[in-house]
Structures are given as structure tokens and as C-alpha cells.
JSON list of C-alpha atoms in Angstrom, two decimals:
[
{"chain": "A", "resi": 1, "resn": "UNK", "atom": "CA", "xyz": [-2.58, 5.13, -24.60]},
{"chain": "A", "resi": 2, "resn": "UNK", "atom": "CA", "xyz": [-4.95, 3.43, -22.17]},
{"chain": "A", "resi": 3, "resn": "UNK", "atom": "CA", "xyz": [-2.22, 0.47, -22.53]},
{"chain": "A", "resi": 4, "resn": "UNK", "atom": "CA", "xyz": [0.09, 2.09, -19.01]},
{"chain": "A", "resi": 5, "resn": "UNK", "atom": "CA", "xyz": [-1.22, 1.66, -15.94]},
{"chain": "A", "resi": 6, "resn": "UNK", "atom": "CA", "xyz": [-0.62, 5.25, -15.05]},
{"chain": "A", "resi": 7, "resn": "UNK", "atom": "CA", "xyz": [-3.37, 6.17, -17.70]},
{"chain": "A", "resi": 8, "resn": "UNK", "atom": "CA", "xyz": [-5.41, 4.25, -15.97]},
{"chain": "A", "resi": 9, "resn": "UNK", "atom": "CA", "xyz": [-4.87, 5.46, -12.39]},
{"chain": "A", "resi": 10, "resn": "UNK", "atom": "CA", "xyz": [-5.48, 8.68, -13.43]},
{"chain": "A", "resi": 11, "resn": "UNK", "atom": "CA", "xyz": [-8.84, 8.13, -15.49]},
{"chain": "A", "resi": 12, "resn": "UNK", "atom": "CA", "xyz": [-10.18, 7.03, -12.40]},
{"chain": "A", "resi": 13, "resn": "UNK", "atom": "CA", "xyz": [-8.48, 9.82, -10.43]},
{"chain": "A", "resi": 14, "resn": "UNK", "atom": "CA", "xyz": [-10.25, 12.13, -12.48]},
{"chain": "A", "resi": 15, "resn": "UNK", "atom": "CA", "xyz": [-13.63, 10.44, -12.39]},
{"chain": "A", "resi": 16, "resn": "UNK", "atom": "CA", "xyz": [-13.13, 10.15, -8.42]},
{"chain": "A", "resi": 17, "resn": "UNK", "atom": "CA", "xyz": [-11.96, 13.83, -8.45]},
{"chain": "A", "resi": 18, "resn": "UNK", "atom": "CA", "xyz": [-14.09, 16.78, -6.76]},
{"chain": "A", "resi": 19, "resn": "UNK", "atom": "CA", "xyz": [-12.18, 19.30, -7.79]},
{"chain": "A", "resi": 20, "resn": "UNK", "atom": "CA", "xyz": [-12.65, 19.13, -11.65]},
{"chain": "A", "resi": 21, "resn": "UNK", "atom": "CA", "xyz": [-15.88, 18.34, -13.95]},
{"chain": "A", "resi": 22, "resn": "UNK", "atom": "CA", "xyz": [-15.36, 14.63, -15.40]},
{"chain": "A", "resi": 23, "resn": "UNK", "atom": "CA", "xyz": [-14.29, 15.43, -19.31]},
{"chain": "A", "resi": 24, "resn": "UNK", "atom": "CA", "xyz": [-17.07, 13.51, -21.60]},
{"chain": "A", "resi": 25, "resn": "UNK", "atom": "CA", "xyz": [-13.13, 11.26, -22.42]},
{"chain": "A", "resi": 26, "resn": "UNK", "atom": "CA", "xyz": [-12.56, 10.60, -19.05]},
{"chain": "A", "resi": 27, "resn": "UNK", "atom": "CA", "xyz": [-15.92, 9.24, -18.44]},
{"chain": "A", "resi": 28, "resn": "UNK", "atom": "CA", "xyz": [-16.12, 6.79, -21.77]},
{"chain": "A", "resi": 29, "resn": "UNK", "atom": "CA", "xyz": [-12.83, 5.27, -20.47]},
{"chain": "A", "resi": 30, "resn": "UNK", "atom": "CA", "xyz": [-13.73, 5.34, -17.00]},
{"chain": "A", "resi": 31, "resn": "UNK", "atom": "CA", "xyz": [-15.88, 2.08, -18.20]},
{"chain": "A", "resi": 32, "resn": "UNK", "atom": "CA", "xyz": [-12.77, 0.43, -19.41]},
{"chain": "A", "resi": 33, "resn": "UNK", "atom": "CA", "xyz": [-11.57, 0.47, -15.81]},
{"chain": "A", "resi": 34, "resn": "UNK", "atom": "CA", "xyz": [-11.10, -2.19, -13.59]},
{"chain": "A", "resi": 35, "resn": "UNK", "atom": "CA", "xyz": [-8.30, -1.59, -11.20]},
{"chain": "A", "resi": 36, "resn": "UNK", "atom": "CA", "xyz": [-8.86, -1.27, -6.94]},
{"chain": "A", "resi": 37, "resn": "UNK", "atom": "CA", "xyz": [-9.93, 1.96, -6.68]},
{"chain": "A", "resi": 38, "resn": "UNK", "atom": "CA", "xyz": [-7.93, 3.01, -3.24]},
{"chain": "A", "resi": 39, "resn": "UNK", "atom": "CA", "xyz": [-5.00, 4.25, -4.71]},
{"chain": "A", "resi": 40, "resn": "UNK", "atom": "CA", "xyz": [-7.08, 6.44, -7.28]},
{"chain": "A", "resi": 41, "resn": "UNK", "atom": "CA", "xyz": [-9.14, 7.91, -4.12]},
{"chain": "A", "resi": 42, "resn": "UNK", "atom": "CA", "xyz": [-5.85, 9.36, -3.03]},
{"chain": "A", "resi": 43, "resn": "UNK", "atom": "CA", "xyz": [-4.69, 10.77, -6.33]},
{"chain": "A", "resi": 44, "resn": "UNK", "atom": "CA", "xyz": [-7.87, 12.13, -6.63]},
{"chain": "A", "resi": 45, "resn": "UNK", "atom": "CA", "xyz": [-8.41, 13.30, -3.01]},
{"chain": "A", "resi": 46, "resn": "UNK", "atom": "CA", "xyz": [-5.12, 14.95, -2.79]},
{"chain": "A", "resi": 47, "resn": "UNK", "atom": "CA", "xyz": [-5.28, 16.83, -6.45]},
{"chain": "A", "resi": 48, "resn": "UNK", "atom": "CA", "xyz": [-2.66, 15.17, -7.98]},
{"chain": "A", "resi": 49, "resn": "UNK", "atom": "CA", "xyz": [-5.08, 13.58, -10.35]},
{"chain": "A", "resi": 50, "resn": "UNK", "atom": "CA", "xyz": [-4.50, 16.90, -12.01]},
{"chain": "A", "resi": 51, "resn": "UNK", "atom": "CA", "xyz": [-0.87, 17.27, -12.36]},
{"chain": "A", "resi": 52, "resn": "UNK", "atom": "CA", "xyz": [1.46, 14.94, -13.36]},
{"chain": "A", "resi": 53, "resn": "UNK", "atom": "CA", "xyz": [4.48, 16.64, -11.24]},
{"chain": "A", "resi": 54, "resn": "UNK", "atom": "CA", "xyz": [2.57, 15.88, -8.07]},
{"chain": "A", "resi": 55, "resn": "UNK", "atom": "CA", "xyz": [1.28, 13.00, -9.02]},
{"chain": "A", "resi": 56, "resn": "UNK", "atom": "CA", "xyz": [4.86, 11.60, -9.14]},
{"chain": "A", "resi": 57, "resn": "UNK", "atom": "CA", "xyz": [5.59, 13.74, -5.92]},
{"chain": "A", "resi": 58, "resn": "UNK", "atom": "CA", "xyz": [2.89, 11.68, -4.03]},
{"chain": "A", "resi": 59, "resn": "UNK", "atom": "CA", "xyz": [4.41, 7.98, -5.57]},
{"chain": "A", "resi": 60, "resn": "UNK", "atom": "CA", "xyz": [8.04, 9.37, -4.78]},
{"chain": "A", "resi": 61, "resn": "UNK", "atom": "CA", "xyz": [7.24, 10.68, -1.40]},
{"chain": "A", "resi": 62, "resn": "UNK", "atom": "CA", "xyz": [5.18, 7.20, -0.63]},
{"chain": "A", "resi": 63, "resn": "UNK", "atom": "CA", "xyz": [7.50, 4.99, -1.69]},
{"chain": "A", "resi": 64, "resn": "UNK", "atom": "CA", "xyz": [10.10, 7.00, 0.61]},
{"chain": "A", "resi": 65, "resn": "UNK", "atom": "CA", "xyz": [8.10, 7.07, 3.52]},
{"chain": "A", "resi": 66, "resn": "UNK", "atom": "CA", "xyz": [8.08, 3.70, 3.14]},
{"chain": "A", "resi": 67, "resn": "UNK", "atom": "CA", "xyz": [11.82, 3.10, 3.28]},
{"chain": "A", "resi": 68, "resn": "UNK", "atom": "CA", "xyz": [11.38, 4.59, 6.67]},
{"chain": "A", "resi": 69, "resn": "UNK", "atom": "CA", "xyz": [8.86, 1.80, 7.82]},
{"chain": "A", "resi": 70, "resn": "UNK", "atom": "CA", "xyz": [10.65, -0.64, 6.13]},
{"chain": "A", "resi": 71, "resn": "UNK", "atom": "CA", "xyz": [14.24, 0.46, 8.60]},
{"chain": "A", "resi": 72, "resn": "UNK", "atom": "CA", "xyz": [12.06, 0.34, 11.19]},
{"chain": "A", "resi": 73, "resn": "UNK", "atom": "CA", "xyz": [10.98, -3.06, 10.49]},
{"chain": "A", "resi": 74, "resn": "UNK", "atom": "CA", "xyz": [14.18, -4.66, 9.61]},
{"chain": "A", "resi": 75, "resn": "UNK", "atom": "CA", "xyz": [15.53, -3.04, 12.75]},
{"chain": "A", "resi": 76, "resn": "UNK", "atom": "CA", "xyz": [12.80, -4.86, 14.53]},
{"chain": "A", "resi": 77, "resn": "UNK", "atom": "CA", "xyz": [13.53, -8.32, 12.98]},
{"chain": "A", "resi": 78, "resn": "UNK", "atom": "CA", "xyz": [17.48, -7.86, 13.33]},
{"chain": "A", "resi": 79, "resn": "UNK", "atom": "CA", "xyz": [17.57, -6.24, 16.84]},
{"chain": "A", "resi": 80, "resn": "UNK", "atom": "CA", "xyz": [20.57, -4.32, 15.18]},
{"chain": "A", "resi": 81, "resn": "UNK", "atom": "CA", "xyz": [20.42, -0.05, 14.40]},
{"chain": "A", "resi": 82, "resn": "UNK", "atom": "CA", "xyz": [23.90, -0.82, 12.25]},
{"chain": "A", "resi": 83, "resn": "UNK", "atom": "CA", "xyz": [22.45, -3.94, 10.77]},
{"chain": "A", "resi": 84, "resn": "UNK", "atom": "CA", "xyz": [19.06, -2.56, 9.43]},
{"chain": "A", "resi": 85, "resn": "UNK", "atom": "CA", "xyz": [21.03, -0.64, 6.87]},
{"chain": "A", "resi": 86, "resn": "UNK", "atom": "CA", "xyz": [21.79, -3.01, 5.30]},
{"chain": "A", "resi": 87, "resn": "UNK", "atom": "CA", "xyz": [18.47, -4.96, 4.32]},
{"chain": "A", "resi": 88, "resn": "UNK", "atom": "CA", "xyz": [17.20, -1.14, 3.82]},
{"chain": "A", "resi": 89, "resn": "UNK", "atom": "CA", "xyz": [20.27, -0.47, 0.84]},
{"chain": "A", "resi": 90, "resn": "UNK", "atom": "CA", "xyz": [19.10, -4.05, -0.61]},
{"chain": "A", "resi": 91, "resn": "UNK", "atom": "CA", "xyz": [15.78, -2.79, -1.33]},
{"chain": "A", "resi": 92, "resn": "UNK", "atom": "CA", "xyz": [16.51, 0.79, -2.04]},
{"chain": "A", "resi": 93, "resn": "UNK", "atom": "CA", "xyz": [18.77, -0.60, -4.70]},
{"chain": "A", "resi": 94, "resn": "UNK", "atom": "CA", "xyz": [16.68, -3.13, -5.80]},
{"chain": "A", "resi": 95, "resn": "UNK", "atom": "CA", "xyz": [14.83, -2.84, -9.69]},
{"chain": "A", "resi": 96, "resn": "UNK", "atom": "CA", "xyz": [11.41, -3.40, -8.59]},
{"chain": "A", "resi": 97, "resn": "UNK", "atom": "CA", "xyz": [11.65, -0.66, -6.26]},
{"chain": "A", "resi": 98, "resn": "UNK", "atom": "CA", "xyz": [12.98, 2.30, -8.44]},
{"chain": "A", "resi": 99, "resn": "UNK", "atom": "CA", "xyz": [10.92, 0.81, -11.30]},
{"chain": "A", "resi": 100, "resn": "UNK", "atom": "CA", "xyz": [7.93, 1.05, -9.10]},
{"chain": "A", "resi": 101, "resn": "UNK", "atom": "CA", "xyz": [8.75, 4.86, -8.38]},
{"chain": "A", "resi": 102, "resn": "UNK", "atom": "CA", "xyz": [8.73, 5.70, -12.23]},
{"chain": "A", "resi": 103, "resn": "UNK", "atom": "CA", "xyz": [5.28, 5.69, -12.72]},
{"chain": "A", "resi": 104, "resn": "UNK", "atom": "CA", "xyz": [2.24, 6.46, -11.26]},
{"chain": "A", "resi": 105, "resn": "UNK", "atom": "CA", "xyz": [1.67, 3.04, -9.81]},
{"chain": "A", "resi": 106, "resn": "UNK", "atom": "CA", "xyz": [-0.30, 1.86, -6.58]},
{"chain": "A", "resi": 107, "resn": "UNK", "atom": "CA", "xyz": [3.14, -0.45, -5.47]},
{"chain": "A", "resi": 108, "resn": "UNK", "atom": "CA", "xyz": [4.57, 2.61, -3.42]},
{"chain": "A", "resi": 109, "resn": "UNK", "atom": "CA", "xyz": [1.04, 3.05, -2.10]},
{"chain": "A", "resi": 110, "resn": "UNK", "atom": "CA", "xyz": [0.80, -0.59, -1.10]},
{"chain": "A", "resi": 111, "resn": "UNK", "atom": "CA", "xyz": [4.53, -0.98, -0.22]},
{"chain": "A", "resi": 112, "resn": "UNK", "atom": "CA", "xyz": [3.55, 1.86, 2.68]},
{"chain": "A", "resi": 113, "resn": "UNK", "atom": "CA", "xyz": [0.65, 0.22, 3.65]},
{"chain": "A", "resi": 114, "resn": "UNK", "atom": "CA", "xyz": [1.89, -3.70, 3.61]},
{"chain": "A", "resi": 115, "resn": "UNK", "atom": "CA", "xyz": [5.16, -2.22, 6.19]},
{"chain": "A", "resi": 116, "resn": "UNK", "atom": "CA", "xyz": [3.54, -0.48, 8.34]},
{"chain": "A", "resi": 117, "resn": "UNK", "atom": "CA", "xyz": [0.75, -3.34, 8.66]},
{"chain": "A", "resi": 118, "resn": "UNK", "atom": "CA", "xyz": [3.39, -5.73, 9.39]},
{"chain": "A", "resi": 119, "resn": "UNK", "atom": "CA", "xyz": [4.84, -3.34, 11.91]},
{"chain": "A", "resi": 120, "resn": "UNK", "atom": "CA", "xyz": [1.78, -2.90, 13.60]},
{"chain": "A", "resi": 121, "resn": "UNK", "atom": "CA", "xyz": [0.49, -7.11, 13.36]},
{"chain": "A", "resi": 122, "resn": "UNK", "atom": "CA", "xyz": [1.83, -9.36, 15.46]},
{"chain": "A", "resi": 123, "resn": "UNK", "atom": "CA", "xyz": [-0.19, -12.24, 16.11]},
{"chain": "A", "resi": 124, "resn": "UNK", "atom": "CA", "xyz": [1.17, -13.68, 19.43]},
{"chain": "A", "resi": 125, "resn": "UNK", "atom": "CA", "xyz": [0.46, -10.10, 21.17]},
{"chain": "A", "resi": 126, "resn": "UNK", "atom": "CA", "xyz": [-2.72, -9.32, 22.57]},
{"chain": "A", "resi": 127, "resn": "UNK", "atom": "CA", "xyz": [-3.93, -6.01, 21.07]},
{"chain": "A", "resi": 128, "resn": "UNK", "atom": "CA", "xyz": [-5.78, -3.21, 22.14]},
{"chain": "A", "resi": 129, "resn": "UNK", "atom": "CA", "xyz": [-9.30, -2.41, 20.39]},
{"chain": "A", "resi": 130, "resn": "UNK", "atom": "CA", "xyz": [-7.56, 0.54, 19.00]},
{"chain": "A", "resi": 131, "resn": "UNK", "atom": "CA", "xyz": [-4.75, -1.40, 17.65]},
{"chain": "A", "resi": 132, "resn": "UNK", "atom": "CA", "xyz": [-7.28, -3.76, 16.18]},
{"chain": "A", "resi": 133, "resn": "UNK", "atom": "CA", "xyz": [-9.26, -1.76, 14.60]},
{"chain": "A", "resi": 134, "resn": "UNK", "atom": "CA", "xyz": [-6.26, 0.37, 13.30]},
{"chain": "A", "resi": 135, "resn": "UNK", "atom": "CA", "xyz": [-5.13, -3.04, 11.76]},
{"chain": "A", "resi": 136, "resn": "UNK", "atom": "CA", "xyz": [-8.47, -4.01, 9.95]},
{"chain": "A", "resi": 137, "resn": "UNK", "atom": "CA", "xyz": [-8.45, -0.44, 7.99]},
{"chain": "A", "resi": 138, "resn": "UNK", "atom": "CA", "xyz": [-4.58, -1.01, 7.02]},
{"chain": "A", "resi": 139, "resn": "UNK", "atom": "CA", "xyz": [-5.69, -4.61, 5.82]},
{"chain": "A", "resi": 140, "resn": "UNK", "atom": "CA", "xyz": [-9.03, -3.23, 3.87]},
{"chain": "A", "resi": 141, "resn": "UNK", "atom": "CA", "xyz": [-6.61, -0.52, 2.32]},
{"chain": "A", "resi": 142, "resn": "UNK", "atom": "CA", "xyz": [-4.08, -2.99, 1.37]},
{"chain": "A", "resi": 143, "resn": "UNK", "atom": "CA", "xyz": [-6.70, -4.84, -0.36]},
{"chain": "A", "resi": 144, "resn": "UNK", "atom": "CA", "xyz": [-8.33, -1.81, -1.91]},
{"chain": "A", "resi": 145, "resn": "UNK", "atom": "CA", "xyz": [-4.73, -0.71, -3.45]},
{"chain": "A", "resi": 146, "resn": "UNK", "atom": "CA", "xyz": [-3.76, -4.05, -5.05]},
{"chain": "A", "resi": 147, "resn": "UNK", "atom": "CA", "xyz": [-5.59, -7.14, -5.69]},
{"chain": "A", "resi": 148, "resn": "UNK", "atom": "CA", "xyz": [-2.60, -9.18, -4.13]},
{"chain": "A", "resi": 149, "resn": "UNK", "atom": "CA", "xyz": [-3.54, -7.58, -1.12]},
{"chain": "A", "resi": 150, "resn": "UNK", "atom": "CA", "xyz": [-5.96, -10.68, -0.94]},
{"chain": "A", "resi": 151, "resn": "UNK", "atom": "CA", "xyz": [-3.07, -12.95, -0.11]},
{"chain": "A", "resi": 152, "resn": "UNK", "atom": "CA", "xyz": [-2.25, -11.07, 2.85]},
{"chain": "A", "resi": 153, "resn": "UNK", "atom": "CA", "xyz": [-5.80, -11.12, 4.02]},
{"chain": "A", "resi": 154, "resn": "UNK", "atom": "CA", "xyz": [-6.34, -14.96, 2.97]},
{"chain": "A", "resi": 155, "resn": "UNK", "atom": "CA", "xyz": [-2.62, -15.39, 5.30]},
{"chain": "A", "resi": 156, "resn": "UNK", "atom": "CA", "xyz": [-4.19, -13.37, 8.27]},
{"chain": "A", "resi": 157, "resn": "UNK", "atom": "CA", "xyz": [-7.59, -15.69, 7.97]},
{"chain": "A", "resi": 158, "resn": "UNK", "atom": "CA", "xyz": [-5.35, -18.95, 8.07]},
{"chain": "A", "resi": 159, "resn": "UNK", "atom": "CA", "xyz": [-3.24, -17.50, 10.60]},
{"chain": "A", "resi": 160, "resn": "UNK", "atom": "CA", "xyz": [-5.51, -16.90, 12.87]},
{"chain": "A", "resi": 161, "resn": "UNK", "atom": "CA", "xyz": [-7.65, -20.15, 12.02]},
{"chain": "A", "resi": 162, "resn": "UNK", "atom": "CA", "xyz": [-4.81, -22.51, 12.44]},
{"chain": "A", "resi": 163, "resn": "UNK", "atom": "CA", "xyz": [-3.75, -20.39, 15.66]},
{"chain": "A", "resi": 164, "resn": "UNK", "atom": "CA", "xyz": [-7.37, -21.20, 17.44]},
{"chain": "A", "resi": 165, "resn": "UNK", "atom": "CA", "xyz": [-7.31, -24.86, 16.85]},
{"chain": "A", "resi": 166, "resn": "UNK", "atom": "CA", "xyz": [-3.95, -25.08, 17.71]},
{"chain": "A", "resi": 167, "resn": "UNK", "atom": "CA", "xyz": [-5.03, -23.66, 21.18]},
{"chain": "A", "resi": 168, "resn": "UNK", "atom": "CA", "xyz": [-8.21, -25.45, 21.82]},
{"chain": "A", "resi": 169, "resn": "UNK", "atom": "CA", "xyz": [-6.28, -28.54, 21.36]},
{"chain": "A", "resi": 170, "resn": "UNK", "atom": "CA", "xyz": [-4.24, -27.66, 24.07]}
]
């Protein structure tokens, strides 16, 4: 049914695909397709477009990976090893995030990317080139995996807008 997301994820993992000729299916409802292709390049790119078993592997082993980032953050915002738990449990527990592990969705992909962005972005610092440009290819992924990804980027603009009039005002 082309009505689950999953379907289409993977129609356009297997038209992105290089490691299997596009089926004359896949290619009519590659047309119907409309979703940001990043998280379709990496189904595709790592071969799970082909298997169901790893494609669930990859969304299972993303979303876990970002539990990690997500610690690592909290621990950063609490200034507390013992504390971070905690926040970490909340969200482990929570619906949206074992919902968002069922499938083969872009929100573990995104999740990741979102955490490790945020770990990485912090506007008062000066940053290095490096970290700068490491920063713009975590945002352009982050858009390229979900749409909402826009509202981070749209944040970052008015952030840093807002930031240089506030210090040429000074």
C-alpha cells in the first residue's frame, strides 16, 4: 500500500539504489513521491533498500546511536553524569520514540542528526572553519531528512540575525 511511509522510503530507496535495476513498479510510483530524499540516499547507499531486516537494523541502530548523543547532551545541559539518566529514560520510554523505531521512518535519522547538531552549535562560541563547515552539512542533512528541518534552519537564520543587531547596537 503506497498509504505507509515506509513504502514510500523504500520506492525511493530503490530508485536511488546502485545496486539493483529500478523494477518498471518502482519507477511508476517513484512519480508519486514527494518526501526529502536524504534519508532514502542512505537506505539506498547502504543496501538496506533491499532488505527489510536491515532496513530496520539501520532505523534501530540510528535511533540508538542517538540515545547516546542525546546522554551526552543532557549531560551537557545538567552538568550531572547521575542526572543525565534520567532525561535519557524519559525519552527512551517515551511513545514517539519507540513508535518512531517501528518503521522505516526518517525520525531516527533526523533525531541523530538534530542531537548531534545541537551538540556541536553553540552560538556564543567562536568556531573553527572546520566546526563551521561541519555544522552547515549537519543543518543541510537535517533539512534533507525532514521538512521540519526548516524550522531549525529558519531558528539558526533569526538567531544569528537578532544576535548581529543586538551587537552593533552595542
Amino acid at each position: 500500500s503506497l498509504a505507509n511511509d515506509s513504502v514510500h522510503y523504500l520506492v525511493m530507496a530503490r530508485h536511488y539504489s546502485p545496486w539493483v535495476d529500478e523494477s518498471g513498479a518502482i519507477s511508476t510510483a517513484w512519480l508519486l513521491q514527494d518526501f526529502p530524499p536524504f534519508f532514502p540516499w542512505l537506505l539506498a547507499f547502504t543496501g538496506a533498500a533491499h532488505s527489510l531486516i536491515y532496513a530496520h537494523l539501520l532505523v534501530t541502530g540510528l535511533g540508538l546511536a542517538s540515545l547516546y548523543f542525546y546522554y551526552l547532551l543532557s549531560n551537557r545541559w545538567l552538568k550531572n553524569q547521575g542526572l543525565a539518566i534520567f532525561p535519557l529514560l524519559i525519552f527512551a520510554l517515551s511513545p514517539g520514540f519507540i513508535l518512531g523505531l517501528q518503521g522505516i521512518l526518517s525520525e531516527s535519522l533526523f533525531l541523530l542528526l538534530s542531537i548531534i547538531f545541537l551538540l556541536l552549535y553553540v552560538p556564543e562560541r567562536n568556531h573553527s572553519k572546520v566546526q563551521t563547515v561541519i555544522a552547515g552539512l549537519l543543518l543541510a542533512a537535517i533539512v534533507l531528512t525532514r521538512t521540519i528541518g526548516i524550522a531549525l534552519l529558519m531558528a539558526i537564520l533569526a538567531q544569528a540575525f537578532f544576535s548581529s543587531i543586538s551587537q552593533k547596537s552595542v
